[in-house]
């Protein structure tokens, strides 16, 4: 099934409430459908930040993604359910096992980090708790998946899946992982929306902090045709996103908030199509 495109931005209120308000309003004005916020102790908490965003504009909000080790399953489910209720169903609960450095954050909070299996089990328990709290409601769940076990979990439980691989992962490998996800999902395959996060878009040069953010040199990213990049004119970018959707099904496109304006013409060309 070919899903219509929708677009989100990945942002955080690191400039304070006025900057956050401007970012949210501008994203909504440009036609983006979602504000997605990362998780980590270096940032403000995503849950109240997203509650504020949802009150500013008629836009979806989501964690991208909440780190399971930073909260107990019951606490994470409680926060997610609360946002689903308060946003009248406009919240998407992204949850994962944690990025590098999450182990230190969990220790700071006095929480166990656990093995890979224990962290996946924590996600399962969180989703079980969320289903109980939601009752007749349903909070859409986004899972990031790259390995066999996380792909199986996503195939069984996620509404939205982001293929979690390095910035230098070849396109053919991503296509294969998407096919594996659909095979594991079986009858659920058409119910899963595939997400793709972009680090940069447009015709400008990559910023000097690219390597810190992606783990790869800018020249290497460009040389390997990284799927985290979307270079070109608006029409070239739109054409390339349609090729990516045709080849592995990605239709939910998010971009770093620094490229909010750069991707906006593509949102106008493709949103809902």
Short mmCIF file of C-alpha atoms in Angstrom, two decimals:
data_model
loop_
_atom_site.label_atom_id
_atom_site.label_comp_id
_atom_site.label_asym_id
_atom_site.label_seq_id
_atom_site.Cartn_x
_atom_site.Cartn_y
_atom_site.Cartn_z
CA UNK A 1 0.00 0.00 0.00
CA UNK A 2 1.35 3.44 -0.95
CA UNK A 3 0.74 5.89 1.88
CA UNK A 4 0.44 9.64 1.27
CA UNK A 5 3.33 11.79 2.39
CA UNK A 6 3.30 13.73 5.63
CA UNK A 7 6.06 15.79 7.17
CA UNK A 8 7.39 16.66 10.60
CA UNK A 9 10.25 18.58 12.14
CA UNK A 10 12.57 17.43 14.91
CA UNK A 11 13.05 20.30 17.33
CA UNK A 12 13.54 21.22 20.98
CA UNK A 13 12.80 24.38 23.01
CA UNK A 14 16.47 25.04 23.69
CA UNK A 15 15.99 28.75 22.98
CA UNK A 16 13.26 29.21 25.56
CA UNK A 17 9.48 29.58 25.32
CA UNK A 18 9.44 32.41 22.78
CA UNK A 19 11.66 30.51 20.36
CA UNK A 20 9.59 27.35 20.87
CA UNK A 21 6.38 29.21 20.16
CA UNK A 22 7.82 30.70 16.95
CA UNK A 23 9.12 27.32 15.76
CA UNK A 24 5.79 25.58 16.33
CA UNK A 25 3.77 28.34 14.68
CA UNK A 26 6.11 28.49 11.69
CA UNK A 27 6.01 24.71 11.22
CA UNK A 28 2.21 24.74 11.25
CA UNK A 29 2.12 27.71 8.87
CA UNK A 30 4.37 25.88 6.38
CA UNK A 31 2.19 22.77 6.38
CA UNK A 32 4.20 20.39 8.54
CA UNK A 33 1.92 17.96 10.32
CA UNK A 34 4.03 17.15 13.40
CA UNK A 35 6.53 18.51 15.90
CA UNK A 36 8.84 15.75 17.14
CA UNK A 37 11.14 16.16 20.13
CA UNK A 38 14.23 14.17 21.19
CA UNK A 39 14.72 12.92 24.74
CA UNK A 40 17.68 13.38 27.07
CA UNK A 41 18.74 15.13 30.26
CA UNK A 42 20.60 17.76 28.22
CA UNK A 43 17.18 19.01 27.04
CA UNK A 44 13.99 20.10 28.70
CA UNK A 45 11.56 17.24 29.29
CA UNK A 46 9.74 16.35 26.06
CA UNK A 47 6.32 15.73 27.58
CA UNK A 48 5.53 19.23 28.95
CA UNK A 49 7.35 20.76 25.97
CA UNK A 50 5.08 18.89 23.55
CA UNK A 51 2.00 19.74 25.60
CA UNK A 52 2.89 23.40 25.13
CA UNK A 53 3.47 22.88 21.40
CA UNK A 54 0.07 21.23 20.97
CA UNK A 55 -1.60 24.16 22.73
CA UNK A 56 0.09 26.67 20.42
CA UNK A 57 -1.03 25.22 17.07
CA UNK A 58 -3.30 22.55 15.65
CA UNK A 59 -0.42 20.18 14.98
CA UNK A 60 0.52 16.65 15.96
CA UNK A 61 3.30 16.16 18.49
CA UNK A 62 5.54 13.22 19.30
CA UNK A 63 8.59 11.99 21.16
CA UNK A 64 11.47 11.14 18.84
CA UNK A 65 12.16 9.07 20.74
CA UNK A 66 11.64 8.69 24.47
CA UNK A 67 14.45 6.62 26.00
CA UNK A 68 12.92 3.69 27.87
CA UNK A 69 15.68 3.51 30.53
CA UNK A 70 14.98 7.09 31.70
CA UNK A 71 11.55 6.24 33.12
CA UNK A 72 9.81 3.29 34.66
CA UNK A 73 7.30 1.63 32.31
CA UNK A 74 4.35 2.90 34.35
CA UNK A 75 5.71 6.44 34.41
CA UNK A 76 6.35 6.52 30.64
CA UNK A 77 2.89 5.09 29.91
CA UNK A 78 1.30 7.64 32.27
CA UNK A 79 3.07 10.54 30.51
CA UNK A 80 2.13 9.25 27.05
CA UNK A 81 -1.51 8.61 27.91
CA UNK A 82 -1.80 12.05 29.51
CA UNK A 83 -0.60 13.70 26.30
CA UNK A 84 -2.99 11.63 24.20
CA UNK A 85 -5.89 12.84 26.33
CA UNK A 86 -4.76 16.48 26.56
CA UNK A 87 -4.05 16.79 22.82
CA UNK A 88 -7.29 15.00 21.89
CA UNK A 89 -5.42 12.26 20.08
CA UNK A 90 -2.67 14.34 18.46
CA UNK A 91 0.22 12.64 20.28
CA UNK A 92 2.55 9.98 18.80
CA UNK A 93 4.59 8.01 21.31
CA UNK A 94 8.05 7.32 19.98
CA UNK A 95 10.03 5.07 22.31
CA UNK A 96 13.35 3.26 22.00
CA UNK A 97 16.10 1.59 23.97
CA UNK A 98 18.23 4.74 24.12
CA UNK A 99 21.00 6.48 22.19
CA UNK A 100 24.69 6.35 23.16
CA UNK A 101 25.06 8.11 26.51
CA UNK A 102 21.65 7.03 27.81
CA UNK A 103 23.40 4.69 30.25
CA UNK A 104 25.00 7.68 32.01
CA UNK A 105 21.66 9.52 32.12
CA UNK A 106 19.91 6.50 33.64
CA UNK A 107 22.62 6.31 36.29
CA UNK A 108 22.13 10.01 37.07
CA UNK A 109 18.42 9.34 37.59
CA UNK A 110 19.12 6.31 39.78
CA UNK A 111 17.54 3.94 37.26
CA UNK A 112 18.96 0.70 35.80
CA UNK A 113 20.12 0.77 32.18
CA UNK A 114 19.86 -2.97 31.63
CA UNK A 115 20.88 -5.25 28.81
CA UNK A 116 19.48 -4.94 25.29
CA UNK A 117 16.90 -7.61 26.08
CA UNK A 118 15.92 -5.93 29.34
CA UNK A 119 15.44 -2.60 27.59
CA UNK A 120 13.31 -4.20 24.87
CA UNK A 121 11.26 -5.90 27.59
CA UNK A 122 10.86 -2.50 29.23
CA UNK A 123 9.42 -1.13 26.00
CA UNK A 124 6.96 -4.04 25.81
CA UNK A 125 5.87 -3.45 29.40
CA UNK A 126 5.48 0.28 28.73
CA UNK A 127 3.26 -0.40 25.73
CA UNK A 128 1.20 -2.91 27.73
CA UNK A 129 0.70 -0.29 30.44
CA UNK A 130 -0.21 2.33 27.83
CA UNK A 131 -2.85 0.10 26.27
CA UNK A 132 -4.44 -0.41 29.68
CA UNK A 133 -4.49 3.32 30.39
CA UNK A 134 -5.78 4.20 26.90
CA UNK A 135 -8.78 1.91 27.09
CA UNK A 136 -10.91 2.79 24.06
CA UNK A 137 -8.35 5.35 22.92
CA UNK A 138 -5.24 4.43 20.94
CA UNK A 139 -1.93 6.23 21.19
CA UNK A 140 0.03 5.69 17.95
CA UNK A 141 3.41 4.12 18.72
CA UNK A 142 6.62 4.83 16.85
CA UNK A 143 9.54 2.43 17.27
CA UNK A 144 13.03 2.77 15.86
CA UNK A 145 14.29 -0.59 14.63
CA UNK A 146 17.42 -1.86 12.95
CA UNK A 147 18.42 -5.23 14.40
CA UNK A 148 16.48 -8.50 14.11
CA UNK A 149 14.98 -8.33 17.61
CA UNK A 150 13.96 -4.69 17.40
CA UNK A 151 12.48 -5.29 13.93
CA UNK A 152 10.39 -8.14 15.34
CA UNK A 153 9.18 -5.94 18.20
CA UNK A 154 8.30 -3.12 15.80
CA UNK A 155 6.51 -5.51 13.45
CA UNK A 156 4.34 -6.71 16.33
CA UNK A 157 3.63 -3.46 18.18
CA UNK A 158 4.38 -0.29 16.19
CA UNK A 159 2.11 1.94 14.13
CA UNK A 160 5.12 3.89 12.81
CA UNK A 161 8.62 2.50 12.28
CA UNK A 162 11.84 4.40 11.71
CA UNK A 163 14.68 2.25 10.36
CA UNK A 164 17.47 2.87 12.88
CA UNK A 165 20.81 2.49 11.12
CA UNK A 166 23.91 4.62 10.76
CA UNK A 167 24.04 7.60 8.41
CA UNK A 168 26.26 5.62 6.03
CA UNK A 169 23.96 2.61 5.67
CA UNK A 170 23.61 1.76 1.96
CA UNK A 171 20.22 2.23 0.37
CA UNK A 172 19.98 -1.44 -0.58
CA UNK A 173 20.38 -2.43 3.07
CA UNK A 174 17.54 -0.11 4.12
CA UNK A 175 15.36 -1.56 1.36
CA UNK A 176 16.12 -5.04 2.69
CA UNK A 177 15.30 -4.07 6.28
CA UNK A 178 11.99 -2.53 5.20
CA UNK A 179 11.12 -5.75 3.34
CA UNK A 180 12.06 -7.80 6.41
CA UNK A 181 9.85 -5.61 8.59
CA UNK A 182 6.88 -6.12 6.28
CA UNK A 183 7.47 -9.88 6.20
CA UNK A 184 7.60 -10.04 10.01
CA UNK A 185 4.47 -7.92 10.29
CA UNK A 186 2.44 -10.24 8.08
CA UNK A 187 -1.20 -9.14 8.10
CA UNK A 188 -0.17 -5.94 9.93
CA UNK A 189 2.21 -4.82 7.19
CA UNK A 190 -0.20 -2.34 5.57
CA UNK A 191 -0.98 -0.82 8.95
CA UNK A 192 2.63 0.26 9.53
CA UNK A 193 3.79 3.70 8.40
CA UNK A 194 7.50 3.89 7.56
CA UNK A 195 9.32 7.01 8.74
CA UNK A 196 12.53 8.57 7.44
CA UNK A 197 14.44 11.26 9.33
CA UNK A 198 16.57 13.71 7.37
CA UNK A 199 19.57 15.47 8.84
CA UNK A 200 19.78 18.05 6.05
CA UNK A 201 17.84 19.17 2.98
CA UNK A 202 18.33 21.64 0.16
CA UNK A 203 21.27 23.10 -1.73
CA UNK A 204 23.31 24.64 1.09
CA UNK A 205 26.55 23.36 2.58
CA UNK A 206 26.42 21.01 5.54
CA UNK A 207 27.12 22.69 8.91
CA UNK A 208 30.45 22.19 10.72
CA UNK A 209 28.76 20.13 13.46
CA UNK A 210 27.58 17.49 10.96
CA UNK A 211 30.11 14.88 12.10
CA UNK A 212 29.16 15.30 15.76
CA UNK A 213 25.48 14.88 14.93
CA UNK A 214 25.71 12.03 12.42
CA UNK A 215 28.99 10.29 13.19
CA UNK A 216 30.25 10.80 9.63
CA UNK A 217 32.21 13.46 7.76
CA UNK A 218 30.12 15.67 5.44
CA UNK A 219 32.14 14.59 2.39
CA UNK A 220 31.60 10.93 3.24
CA UNK A 221 27.86 11.44 3.67
CA UNK A 222 27.62 13.05 0.26
CA UNK A 223 29.89 10.49 -1.41
CA UNK A 224 27.84 7.55 -0.15
CA UNK A 225 24.48 9.11 -1.09
CA UNK A 226 23.36 8.96 2.55
CA UNK A 227 19.61 8.69 3.06
CA UNK A 228 19.98 11.25 5.86
CA UNK A 229 20.62 13.89 3.17
CA UNK A 230 18.14 15.26 0.65
CA UNK A 231 20.05 17.64 -1.64
CA UNK A 232 18.77 19.57 -4.62
CA UNK A 233 16.08 21.95 -5.75
CA UNK A 234 12.55 21.53 -4.38
CA UNK A 235 11.51 19.50 -7.43
CA UNK A 236 14.64 17.35 -7.26
CA UNK A 237 14.03 16.71 -3.57
CA UNK A 238 10.37 15.86 -4.22
CA UNK A 239 11.35 13.44 -6.98
CA UNK A 240 13.91 11.75 -4.76
CA UNK A 241 11.41 11.32 -1.89
CA UNK A 242 9.00 9.69 -4.32
CA UNK A 243 11.78 7.32 -5.41
CA UNK A 244 12.45 6.44 -1.78
CA UNK A 245 8.77 5.81 -1.15
CA UNK A 246 8.59 3.61 -4.24
CA UNK A 247 11.68 1.60 -3.25
CA UNK A 248 11.15 1.03 0.47
CA UNK A 249 7.90 2.73 1.48
CA UNK A 250 9.01 5.77 3.50
CA UNK A 251 6.16 8.29 3.56
CA UNK A 252 6.50 10.05 6.95
CA UNK A 253 9.41 12.44 6.46
CA UNK A 254 10.93 14.43 9.30
CA UNK A 255 13.77 16.92 9.16
CA UNK A 256 16.08 18.69 11.58
CA UNK A 257 14.47 22.01 12.52
CA UNK A 258 17.46 23.91 11.12
CA UNK A 259 16.14 22.90 7.68
CA UNK A 260 12.52 23.83 8.35
CA UNK A 261 12.49 26.47 5.60
CA UNK A 262 14.60 24.43 3.15
CA UNK A 263 12.15 21.52 3.07
CA UNK A 264 9.01 23.68 3.11
CA UNK A 265 8.65 23.86 -0.71
CA UNK A 266 8.73 20.04 -0.79
CA UNK A 267 6.02 19.89 1.88
CA UNK A 268 3.91 22.10 -0.37
CA UNK A 269 4.55 19.82 -3.36
CA UNK A 270 4.01 16.45 -1.69
CA UNK A 271 2.02 16.68 1.55
CA UNK A 272 -1.02 14.41 1.35
CA UNK A 273 -0.05 13.08 -2.10
#
